Short mmCIF file of C-alpha atoms in Angstrom, two decimals:
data_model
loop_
_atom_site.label_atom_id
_atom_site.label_comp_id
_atom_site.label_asym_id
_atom_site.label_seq_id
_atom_site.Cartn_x
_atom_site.Cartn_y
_atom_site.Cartn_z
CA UNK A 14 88.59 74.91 97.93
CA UNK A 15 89.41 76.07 101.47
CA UNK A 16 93.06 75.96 100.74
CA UNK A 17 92.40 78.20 97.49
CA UNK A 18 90.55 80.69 99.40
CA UNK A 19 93.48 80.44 101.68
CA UNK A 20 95.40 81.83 98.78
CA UNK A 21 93.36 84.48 97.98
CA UNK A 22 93.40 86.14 101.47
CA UNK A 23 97.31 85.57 101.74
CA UNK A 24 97.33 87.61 98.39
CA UNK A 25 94.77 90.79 99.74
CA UNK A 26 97.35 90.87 102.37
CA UNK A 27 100.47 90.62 100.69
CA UNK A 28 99.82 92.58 97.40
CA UNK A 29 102.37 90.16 95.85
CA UNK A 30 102.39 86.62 94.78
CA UNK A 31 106.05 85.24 96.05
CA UNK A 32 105.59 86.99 99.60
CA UNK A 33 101.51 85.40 99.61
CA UNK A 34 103.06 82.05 98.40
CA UNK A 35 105.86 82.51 101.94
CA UNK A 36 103.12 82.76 104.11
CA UNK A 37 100.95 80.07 102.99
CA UNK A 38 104.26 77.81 103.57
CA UNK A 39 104.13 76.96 99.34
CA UNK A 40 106.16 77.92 96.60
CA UNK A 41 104.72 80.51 94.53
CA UNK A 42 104.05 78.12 91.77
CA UNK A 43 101.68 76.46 93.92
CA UNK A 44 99.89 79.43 94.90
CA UNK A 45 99.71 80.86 91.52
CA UNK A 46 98.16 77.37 90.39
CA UNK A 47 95.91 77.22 92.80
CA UNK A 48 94.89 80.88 92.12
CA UNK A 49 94.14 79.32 88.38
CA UNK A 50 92.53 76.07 89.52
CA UNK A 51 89.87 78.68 91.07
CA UNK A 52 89.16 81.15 88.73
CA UNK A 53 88.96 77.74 85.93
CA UNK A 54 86.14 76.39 88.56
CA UNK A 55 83.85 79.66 89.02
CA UNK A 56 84.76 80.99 85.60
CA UNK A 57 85.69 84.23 85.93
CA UNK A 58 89.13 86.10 85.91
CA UNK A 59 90.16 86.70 90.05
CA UNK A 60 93.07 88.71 89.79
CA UNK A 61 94.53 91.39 87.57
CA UNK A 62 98.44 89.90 86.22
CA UNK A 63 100.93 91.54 84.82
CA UNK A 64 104.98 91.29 85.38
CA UNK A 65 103.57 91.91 89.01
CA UNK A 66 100.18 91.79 91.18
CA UNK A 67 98.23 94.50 90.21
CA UNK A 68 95.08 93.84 92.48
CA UNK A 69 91.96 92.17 92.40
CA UNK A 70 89.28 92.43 89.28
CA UNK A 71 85.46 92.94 90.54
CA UNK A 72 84.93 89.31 90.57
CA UNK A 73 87.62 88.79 92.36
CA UNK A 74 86.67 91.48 95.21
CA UNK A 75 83.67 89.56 95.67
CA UNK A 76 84.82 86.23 95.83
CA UNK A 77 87.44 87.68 98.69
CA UNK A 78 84.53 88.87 100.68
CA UNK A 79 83.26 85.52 100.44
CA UNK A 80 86.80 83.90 101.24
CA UNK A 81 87.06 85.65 104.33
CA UNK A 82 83.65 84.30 105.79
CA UNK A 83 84.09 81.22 104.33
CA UNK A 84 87.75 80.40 105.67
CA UNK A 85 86.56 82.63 108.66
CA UNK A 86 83.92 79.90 109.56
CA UNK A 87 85.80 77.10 108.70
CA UNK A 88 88.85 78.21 111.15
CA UNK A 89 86.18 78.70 113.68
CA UNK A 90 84.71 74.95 113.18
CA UNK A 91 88.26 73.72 113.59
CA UNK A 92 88.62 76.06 116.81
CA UNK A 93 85.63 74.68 118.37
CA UNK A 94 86.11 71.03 117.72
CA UNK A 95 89.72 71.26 118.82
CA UNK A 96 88.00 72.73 122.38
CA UNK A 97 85.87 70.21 122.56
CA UNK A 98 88.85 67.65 122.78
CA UNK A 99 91.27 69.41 124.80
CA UNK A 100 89.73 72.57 126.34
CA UNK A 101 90.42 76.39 125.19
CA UNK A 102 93.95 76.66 123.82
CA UNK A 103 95.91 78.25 121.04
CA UNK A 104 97.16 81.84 120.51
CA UNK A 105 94.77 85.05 120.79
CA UNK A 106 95.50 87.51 118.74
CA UNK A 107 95.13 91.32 119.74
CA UNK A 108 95.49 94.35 118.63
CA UNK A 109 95.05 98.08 120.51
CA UNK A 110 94.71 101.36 119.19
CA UNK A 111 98.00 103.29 121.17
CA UNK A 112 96.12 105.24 123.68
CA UNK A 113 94.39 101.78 124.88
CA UNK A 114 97.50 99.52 125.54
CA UNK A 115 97.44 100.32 129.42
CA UNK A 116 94.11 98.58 129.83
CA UNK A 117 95.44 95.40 127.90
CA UNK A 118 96.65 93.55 130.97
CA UNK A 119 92.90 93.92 132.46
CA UNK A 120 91.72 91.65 129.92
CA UNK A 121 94.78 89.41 129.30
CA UNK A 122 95.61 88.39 133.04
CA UNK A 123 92.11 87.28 134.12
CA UNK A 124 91.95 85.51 130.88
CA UNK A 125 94.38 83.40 131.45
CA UNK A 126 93.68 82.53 134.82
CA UNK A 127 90.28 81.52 133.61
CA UNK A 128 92.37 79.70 130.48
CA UNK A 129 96.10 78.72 131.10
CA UNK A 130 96.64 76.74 127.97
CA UNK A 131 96.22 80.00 125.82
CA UNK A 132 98.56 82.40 124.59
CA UNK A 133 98.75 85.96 123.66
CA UNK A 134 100.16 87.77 120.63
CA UNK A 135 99.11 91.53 121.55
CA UNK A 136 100.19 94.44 118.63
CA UNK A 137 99.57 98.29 118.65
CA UNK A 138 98.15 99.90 115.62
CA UNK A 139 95.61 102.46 114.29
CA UNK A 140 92.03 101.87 114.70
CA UNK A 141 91.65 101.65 110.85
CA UNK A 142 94.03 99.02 110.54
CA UNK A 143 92.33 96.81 113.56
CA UNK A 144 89.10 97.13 111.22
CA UNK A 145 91.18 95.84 108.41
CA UNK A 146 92.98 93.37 110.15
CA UNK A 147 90.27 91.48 111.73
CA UNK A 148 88.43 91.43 108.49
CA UNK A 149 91.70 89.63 106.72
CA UNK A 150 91.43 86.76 109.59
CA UNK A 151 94.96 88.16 110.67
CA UNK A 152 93.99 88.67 114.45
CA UNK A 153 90.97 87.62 116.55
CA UNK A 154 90.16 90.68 118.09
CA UNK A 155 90.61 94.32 119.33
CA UNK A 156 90.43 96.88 121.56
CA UNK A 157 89.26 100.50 119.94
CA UNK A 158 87.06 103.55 119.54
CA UNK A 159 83.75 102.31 119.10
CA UNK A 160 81.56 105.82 118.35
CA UNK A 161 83.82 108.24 116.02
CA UNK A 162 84.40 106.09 112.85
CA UNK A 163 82.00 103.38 111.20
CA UNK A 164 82.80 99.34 112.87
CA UNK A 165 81.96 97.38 109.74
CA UNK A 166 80.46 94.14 110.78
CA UNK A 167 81.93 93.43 114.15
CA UNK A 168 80.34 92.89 117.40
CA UNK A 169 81.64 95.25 120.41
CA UNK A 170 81.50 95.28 124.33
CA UNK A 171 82.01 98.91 125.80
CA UNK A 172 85.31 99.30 128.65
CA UNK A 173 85.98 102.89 129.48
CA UNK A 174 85.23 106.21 128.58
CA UNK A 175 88.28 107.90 127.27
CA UNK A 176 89.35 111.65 128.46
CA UNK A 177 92.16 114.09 128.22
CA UNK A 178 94.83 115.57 129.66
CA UNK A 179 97.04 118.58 128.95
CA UNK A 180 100.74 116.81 129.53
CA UNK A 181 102.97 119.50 130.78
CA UNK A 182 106.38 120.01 133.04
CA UNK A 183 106.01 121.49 135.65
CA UNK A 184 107.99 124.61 135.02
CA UNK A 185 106.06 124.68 131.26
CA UNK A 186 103.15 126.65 129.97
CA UNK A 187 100.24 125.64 132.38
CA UNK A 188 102.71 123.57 134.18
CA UNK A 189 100.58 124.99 137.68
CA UNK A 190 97.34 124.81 136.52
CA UNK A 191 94.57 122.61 138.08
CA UNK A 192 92.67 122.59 134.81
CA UNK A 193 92.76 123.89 131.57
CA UNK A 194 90.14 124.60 128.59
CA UNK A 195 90.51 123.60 124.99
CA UNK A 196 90.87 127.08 123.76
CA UNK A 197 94.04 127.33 125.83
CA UNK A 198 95.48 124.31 124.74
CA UNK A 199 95.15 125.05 121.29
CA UNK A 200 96.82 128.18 121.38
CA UNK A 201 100.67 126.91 122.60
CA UNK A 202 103.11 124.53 121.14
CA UNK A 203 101.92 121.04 120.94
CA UNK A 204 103.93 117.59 120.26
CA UNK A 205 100.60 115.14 119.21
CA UNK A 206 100.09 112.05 117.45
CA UNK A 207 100.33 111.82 113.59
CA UNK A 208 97.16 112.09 111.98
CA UNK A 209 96.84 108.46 110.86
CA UNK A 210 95.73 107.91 114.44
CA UNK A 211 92.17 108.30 115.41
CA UNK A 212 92.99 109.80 118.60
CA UNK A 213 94.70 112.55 116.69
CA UNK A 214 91.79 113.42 114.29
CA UNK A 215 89.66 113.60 117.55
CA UNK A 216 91.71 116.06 119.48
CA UNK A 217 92.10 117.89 116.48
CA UNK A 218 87.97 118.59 116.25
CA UNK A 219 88.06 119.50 120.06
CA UNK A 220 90.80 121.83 119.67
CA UNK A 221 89.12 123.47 116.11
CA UNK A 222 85.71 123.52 117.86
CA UNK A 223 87.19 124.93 120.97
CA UNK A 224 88.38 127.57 119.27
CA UNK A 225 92.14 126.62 118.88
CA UNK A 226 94.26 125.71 115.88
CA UNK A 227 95.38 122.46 115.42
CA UNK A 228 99.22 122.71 114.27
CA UNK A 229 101.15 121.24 116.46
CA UNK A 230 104.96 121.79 115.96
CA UNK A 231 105.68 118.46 116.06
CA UNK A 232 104.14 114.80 115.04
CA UNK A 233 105.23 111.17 115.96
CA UNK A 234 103.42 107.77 116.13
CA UNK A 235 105.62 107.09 119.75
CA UNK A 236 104.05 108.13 123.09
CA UNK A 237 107.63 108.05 124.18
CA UNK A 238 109.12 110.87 121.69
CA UNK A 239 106.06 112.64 122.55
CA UNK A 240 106.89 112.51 126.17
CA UNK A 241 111.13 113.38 125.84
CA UNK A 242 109.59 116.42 124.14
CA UNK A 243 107.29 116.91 127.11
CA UNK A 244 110.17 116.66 130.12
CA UNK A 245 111.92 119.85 128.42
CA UNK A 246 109.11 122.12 129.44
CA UNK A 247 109.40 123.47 125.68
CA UNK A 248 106.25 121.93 124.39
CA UNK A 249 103.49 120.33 125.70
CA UNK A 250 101.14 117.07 124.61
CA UNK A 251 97.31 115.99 124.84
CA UNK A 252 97.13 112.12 125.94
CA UNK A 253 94.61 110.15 127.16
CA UNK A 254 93.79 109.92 131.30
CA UNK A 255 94.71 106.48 131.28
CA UNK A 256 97.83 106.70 128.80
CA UNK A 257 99.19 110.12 130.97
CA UNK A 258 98.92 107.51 134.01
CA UNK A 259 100.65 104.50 132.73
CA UNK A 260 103.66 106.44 132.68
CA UNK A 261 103.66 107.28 136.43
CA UNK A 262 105.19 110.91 135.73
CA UNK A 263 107.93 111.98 138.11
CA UNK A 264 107.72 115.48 139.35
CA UNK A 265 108.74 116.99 136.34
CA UNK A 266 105.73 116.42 134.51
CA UNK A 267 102.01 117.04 135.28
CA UNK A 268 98.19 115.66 133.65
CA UNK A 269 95.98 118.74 134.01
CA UNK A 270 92.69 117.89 133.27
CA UNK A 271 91.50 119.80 129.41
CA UNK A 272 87.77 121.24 130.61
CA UNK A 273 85.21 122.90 129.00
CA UNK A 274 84.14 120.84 127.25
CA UNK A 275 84.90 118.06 129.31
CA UNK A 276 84.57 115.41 126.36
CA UNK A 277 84.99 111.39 126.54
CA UNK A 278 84.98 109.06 123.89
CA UNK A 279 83.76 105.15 124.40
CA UNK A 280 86.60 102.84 124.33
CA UNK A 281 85.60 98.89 123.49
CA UNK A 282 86.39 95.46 122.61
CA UNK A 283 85.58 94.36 119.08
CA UNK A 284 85.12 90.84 117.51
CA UNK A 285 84.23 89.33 113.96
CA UNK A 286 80.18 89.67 113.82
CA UNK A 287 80.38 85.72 113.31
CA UNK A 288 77.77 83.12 114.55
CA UNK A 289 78.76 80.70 116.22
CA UNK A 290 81.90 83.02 117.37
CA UNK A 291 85.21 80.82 117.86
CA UNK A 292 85.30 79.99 120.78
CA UNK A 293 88.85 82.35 121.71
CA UNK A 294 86.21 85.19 121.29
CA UNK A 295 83.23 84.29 122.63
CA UNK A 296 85.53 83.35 126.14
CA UNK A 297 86.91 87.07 125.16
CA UNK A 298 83.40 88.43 125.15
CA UNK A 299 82.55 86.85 128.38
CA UNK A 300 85.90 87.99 130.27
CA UNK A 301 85.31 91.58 129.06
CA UNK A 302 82.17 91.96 130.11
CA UNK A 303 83.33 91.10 133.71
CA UNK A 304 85.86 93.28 133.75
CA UNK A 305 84.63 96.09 132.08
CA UNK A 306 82.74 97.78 135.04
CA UNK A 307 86.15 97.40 137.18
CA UNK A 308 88.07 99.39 133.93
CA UNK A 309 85.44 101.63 133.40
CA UNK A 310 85.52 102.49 137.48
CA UNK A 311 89.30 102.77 137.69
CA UNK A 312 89.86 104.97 134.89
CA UNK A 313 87.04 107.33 135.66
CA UNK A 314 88.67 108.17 138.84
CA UNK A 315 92.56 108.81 137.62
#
C-alpha cells in the first residue's frame, strides 16, 4: 500500500506517468499497475487517462491528501528508528525564498556541528512553491514569509524581520541620499523581481500605497541581473537589508534605507505540521530557535 501511495505522489509531481514511473526507480508498467491495483482495492477511479495524464478525479484528490500524510508518517517512522540505531543522519532538504538565502548558513553550519553525519541539499524558489513542495514530501523544510500569504498546515519558528533598501550607484538617482521614502522610489526607473515572487507582490503594495506606481522597466528572477543593471547608475532596485548586504557593494553602489513607512515583514522557518516530527526537523526546530535571536539581532542592525 505504501509503495502505491508512493506512486500516486510521484504522479502529483510529475503530471506524467513514464517521468513518475523514473523517479520511483520502476518501469512505467509497474507504476501504472500499481496505480490499478489501488483504485481495484478502494473502488473508485484515481486518475483521469487518456493517450496522456490528464490529472487526478475527486477521489483521487482525496486519496492524495491522504497519501501524503500517510507516506509522510511512514518516512518519518523510518527516520526515527534509523536515529535510534545510528544517531541523526541522512540529507536535509531546504528550500529559501531568494531574498532569504544569506541567512541559510546561520542555520546550516551550527547544525552540523551539532550533527556531522547529515547532509544538506539547499534550493531557492518562490514562497508558493516551498508551500507546495513540502506538502509533496519533496523537501523537509523551509525558510519563508510567514505573515503575507496563508501557511497551510505547517508549523513555523520566526528569524528576522525583513526591510528594504533603495539599491542605487552612487552617481544614480538618490545615489547621495541617506534615506529615501516610498513615494520617491516609486516614481524612477526600477529593475525588481518578477511577480511570481512574494517579495515582489509586497514591494509592489508599499510602492501603490505609498503613492508610487509599480512598473518597473525591467523584471528578472536573478538578484545578479538585477544588480549589473544597478552598477550602470541607469536604474535602480528595491532588495532586502540582508540581501543588499550579502553582496558587500563596492563603492559604486549604495543601500539607502526606503522610510516612511519604515515597513518589515517576518521572515521564518517552516516544517510539516506532523506529530511526532522526523526527527531532521524537530533537531531543525531546536537549532533555529537558538539561533534565531542572533539572526534577528544581526540583521536589525545592517
Amino acid at each position: 500500500m505504501i509503495e502505491r501511495l508512493e506512486f500516486i505522489l510521484a504522479l502529483a509531481r510529475e503530471r506524467h506517468f513514464g517521468r513518475a514511473a523514473q523517479f520511483c526507480n520502476v518501469s512505467q508498467q509497474t507504476l501504472s499497475a500499481g496505480v490499478k491495483q489501488l483504485e481495484e482495492r478502494l473502488g473508485v477511479m484515481l486518475v483521469q487517462r487518456g493517450s496522456r495524464f490528464q490529472g487526478f478525479t475527486p477521489e483521487g484528490e482525496r486519496v492524495l491528501d491522504w497519501a501524503r500524510r500517510i507516506v509522510g508518517d511512514a518516512r518519518a517512522m523510518r527516520d526515527e528508528v534509523a536515529s535510534l540505531r545510528r544517531g541523526l543522519s541522512g540529507t536535509l532538504r531546504l528550500a529559501a525564498i531568494p531574498t532569504a538565502t544569506p541567512i541559510v548558513a546561520a542555520l546550516t553550519t551550527p547544525f552540523r556541528a551539532r550533527h556531522p553525519e547529515v547532509r544538506f541539499s539547499v534550493q531557492s524558489t518562490t514562497s508558493g512553491e516551498i508551500g507546495r513542495l513540502i506538502a509533496d514530501l519533496e523537501i523537509d523544510a523551509g525558510i519563508t514569509y510567514l505573515e503575507n500569504e496563508p501557511l497551510g498546515r505547517l508549523t513555523a519558528v520566526p528569524l528576522y524581520r525583513e526591510r528594504y533598501r533603495l539599491l542605487t550607484a552612487v552617481d544614480g538617482i538618490f545615489g547621495t541620499r541617506e534615506a529615501v521614502t516610498w513615494d520617491e522610489v516609486g516614481r524612477i526607473p526600477l529593475c525588481l523581481l518578477t511577480p511570481d515572487m512574494q517579495n515582489r507582490r509586497i514591494i509592489d503594495r508599499h510602492l501603490t500605497s505609498g503613492g508610487g506606481v509599480s512598473a518597473p522597466l525591467l523584471e528578472s528572477n536573478s538578484m545578479i541581473v538585477l544588480l549589473t543593471h544597478v552598477r550602470t547608475a541607469k536604474w535602480a532596485s528595491i532588495m532586502p537589508a540582508v540581501l543588499a548586504d550579502s553582496f558587500r557593494l563596492s563603492d559604486r553602489v549604495r543601500a539607502v534605507p526606503i522610510v516612511e513607512p519604515d515597513v518589515s515583514h517576518l521572515i521564518g522557518l517552516v516544517v510539516p505540521e506532523r506529530e511526532p516530527m522526523t526527527p531532521l526537523c524537530a533537531a531543525l526546530i531546536v537549532e533555529a530557535r537558538n539561533v534565531a535571536p542572533a539572526i534577528a539581532h544581526d540583521i536589525a542592525t545592517l
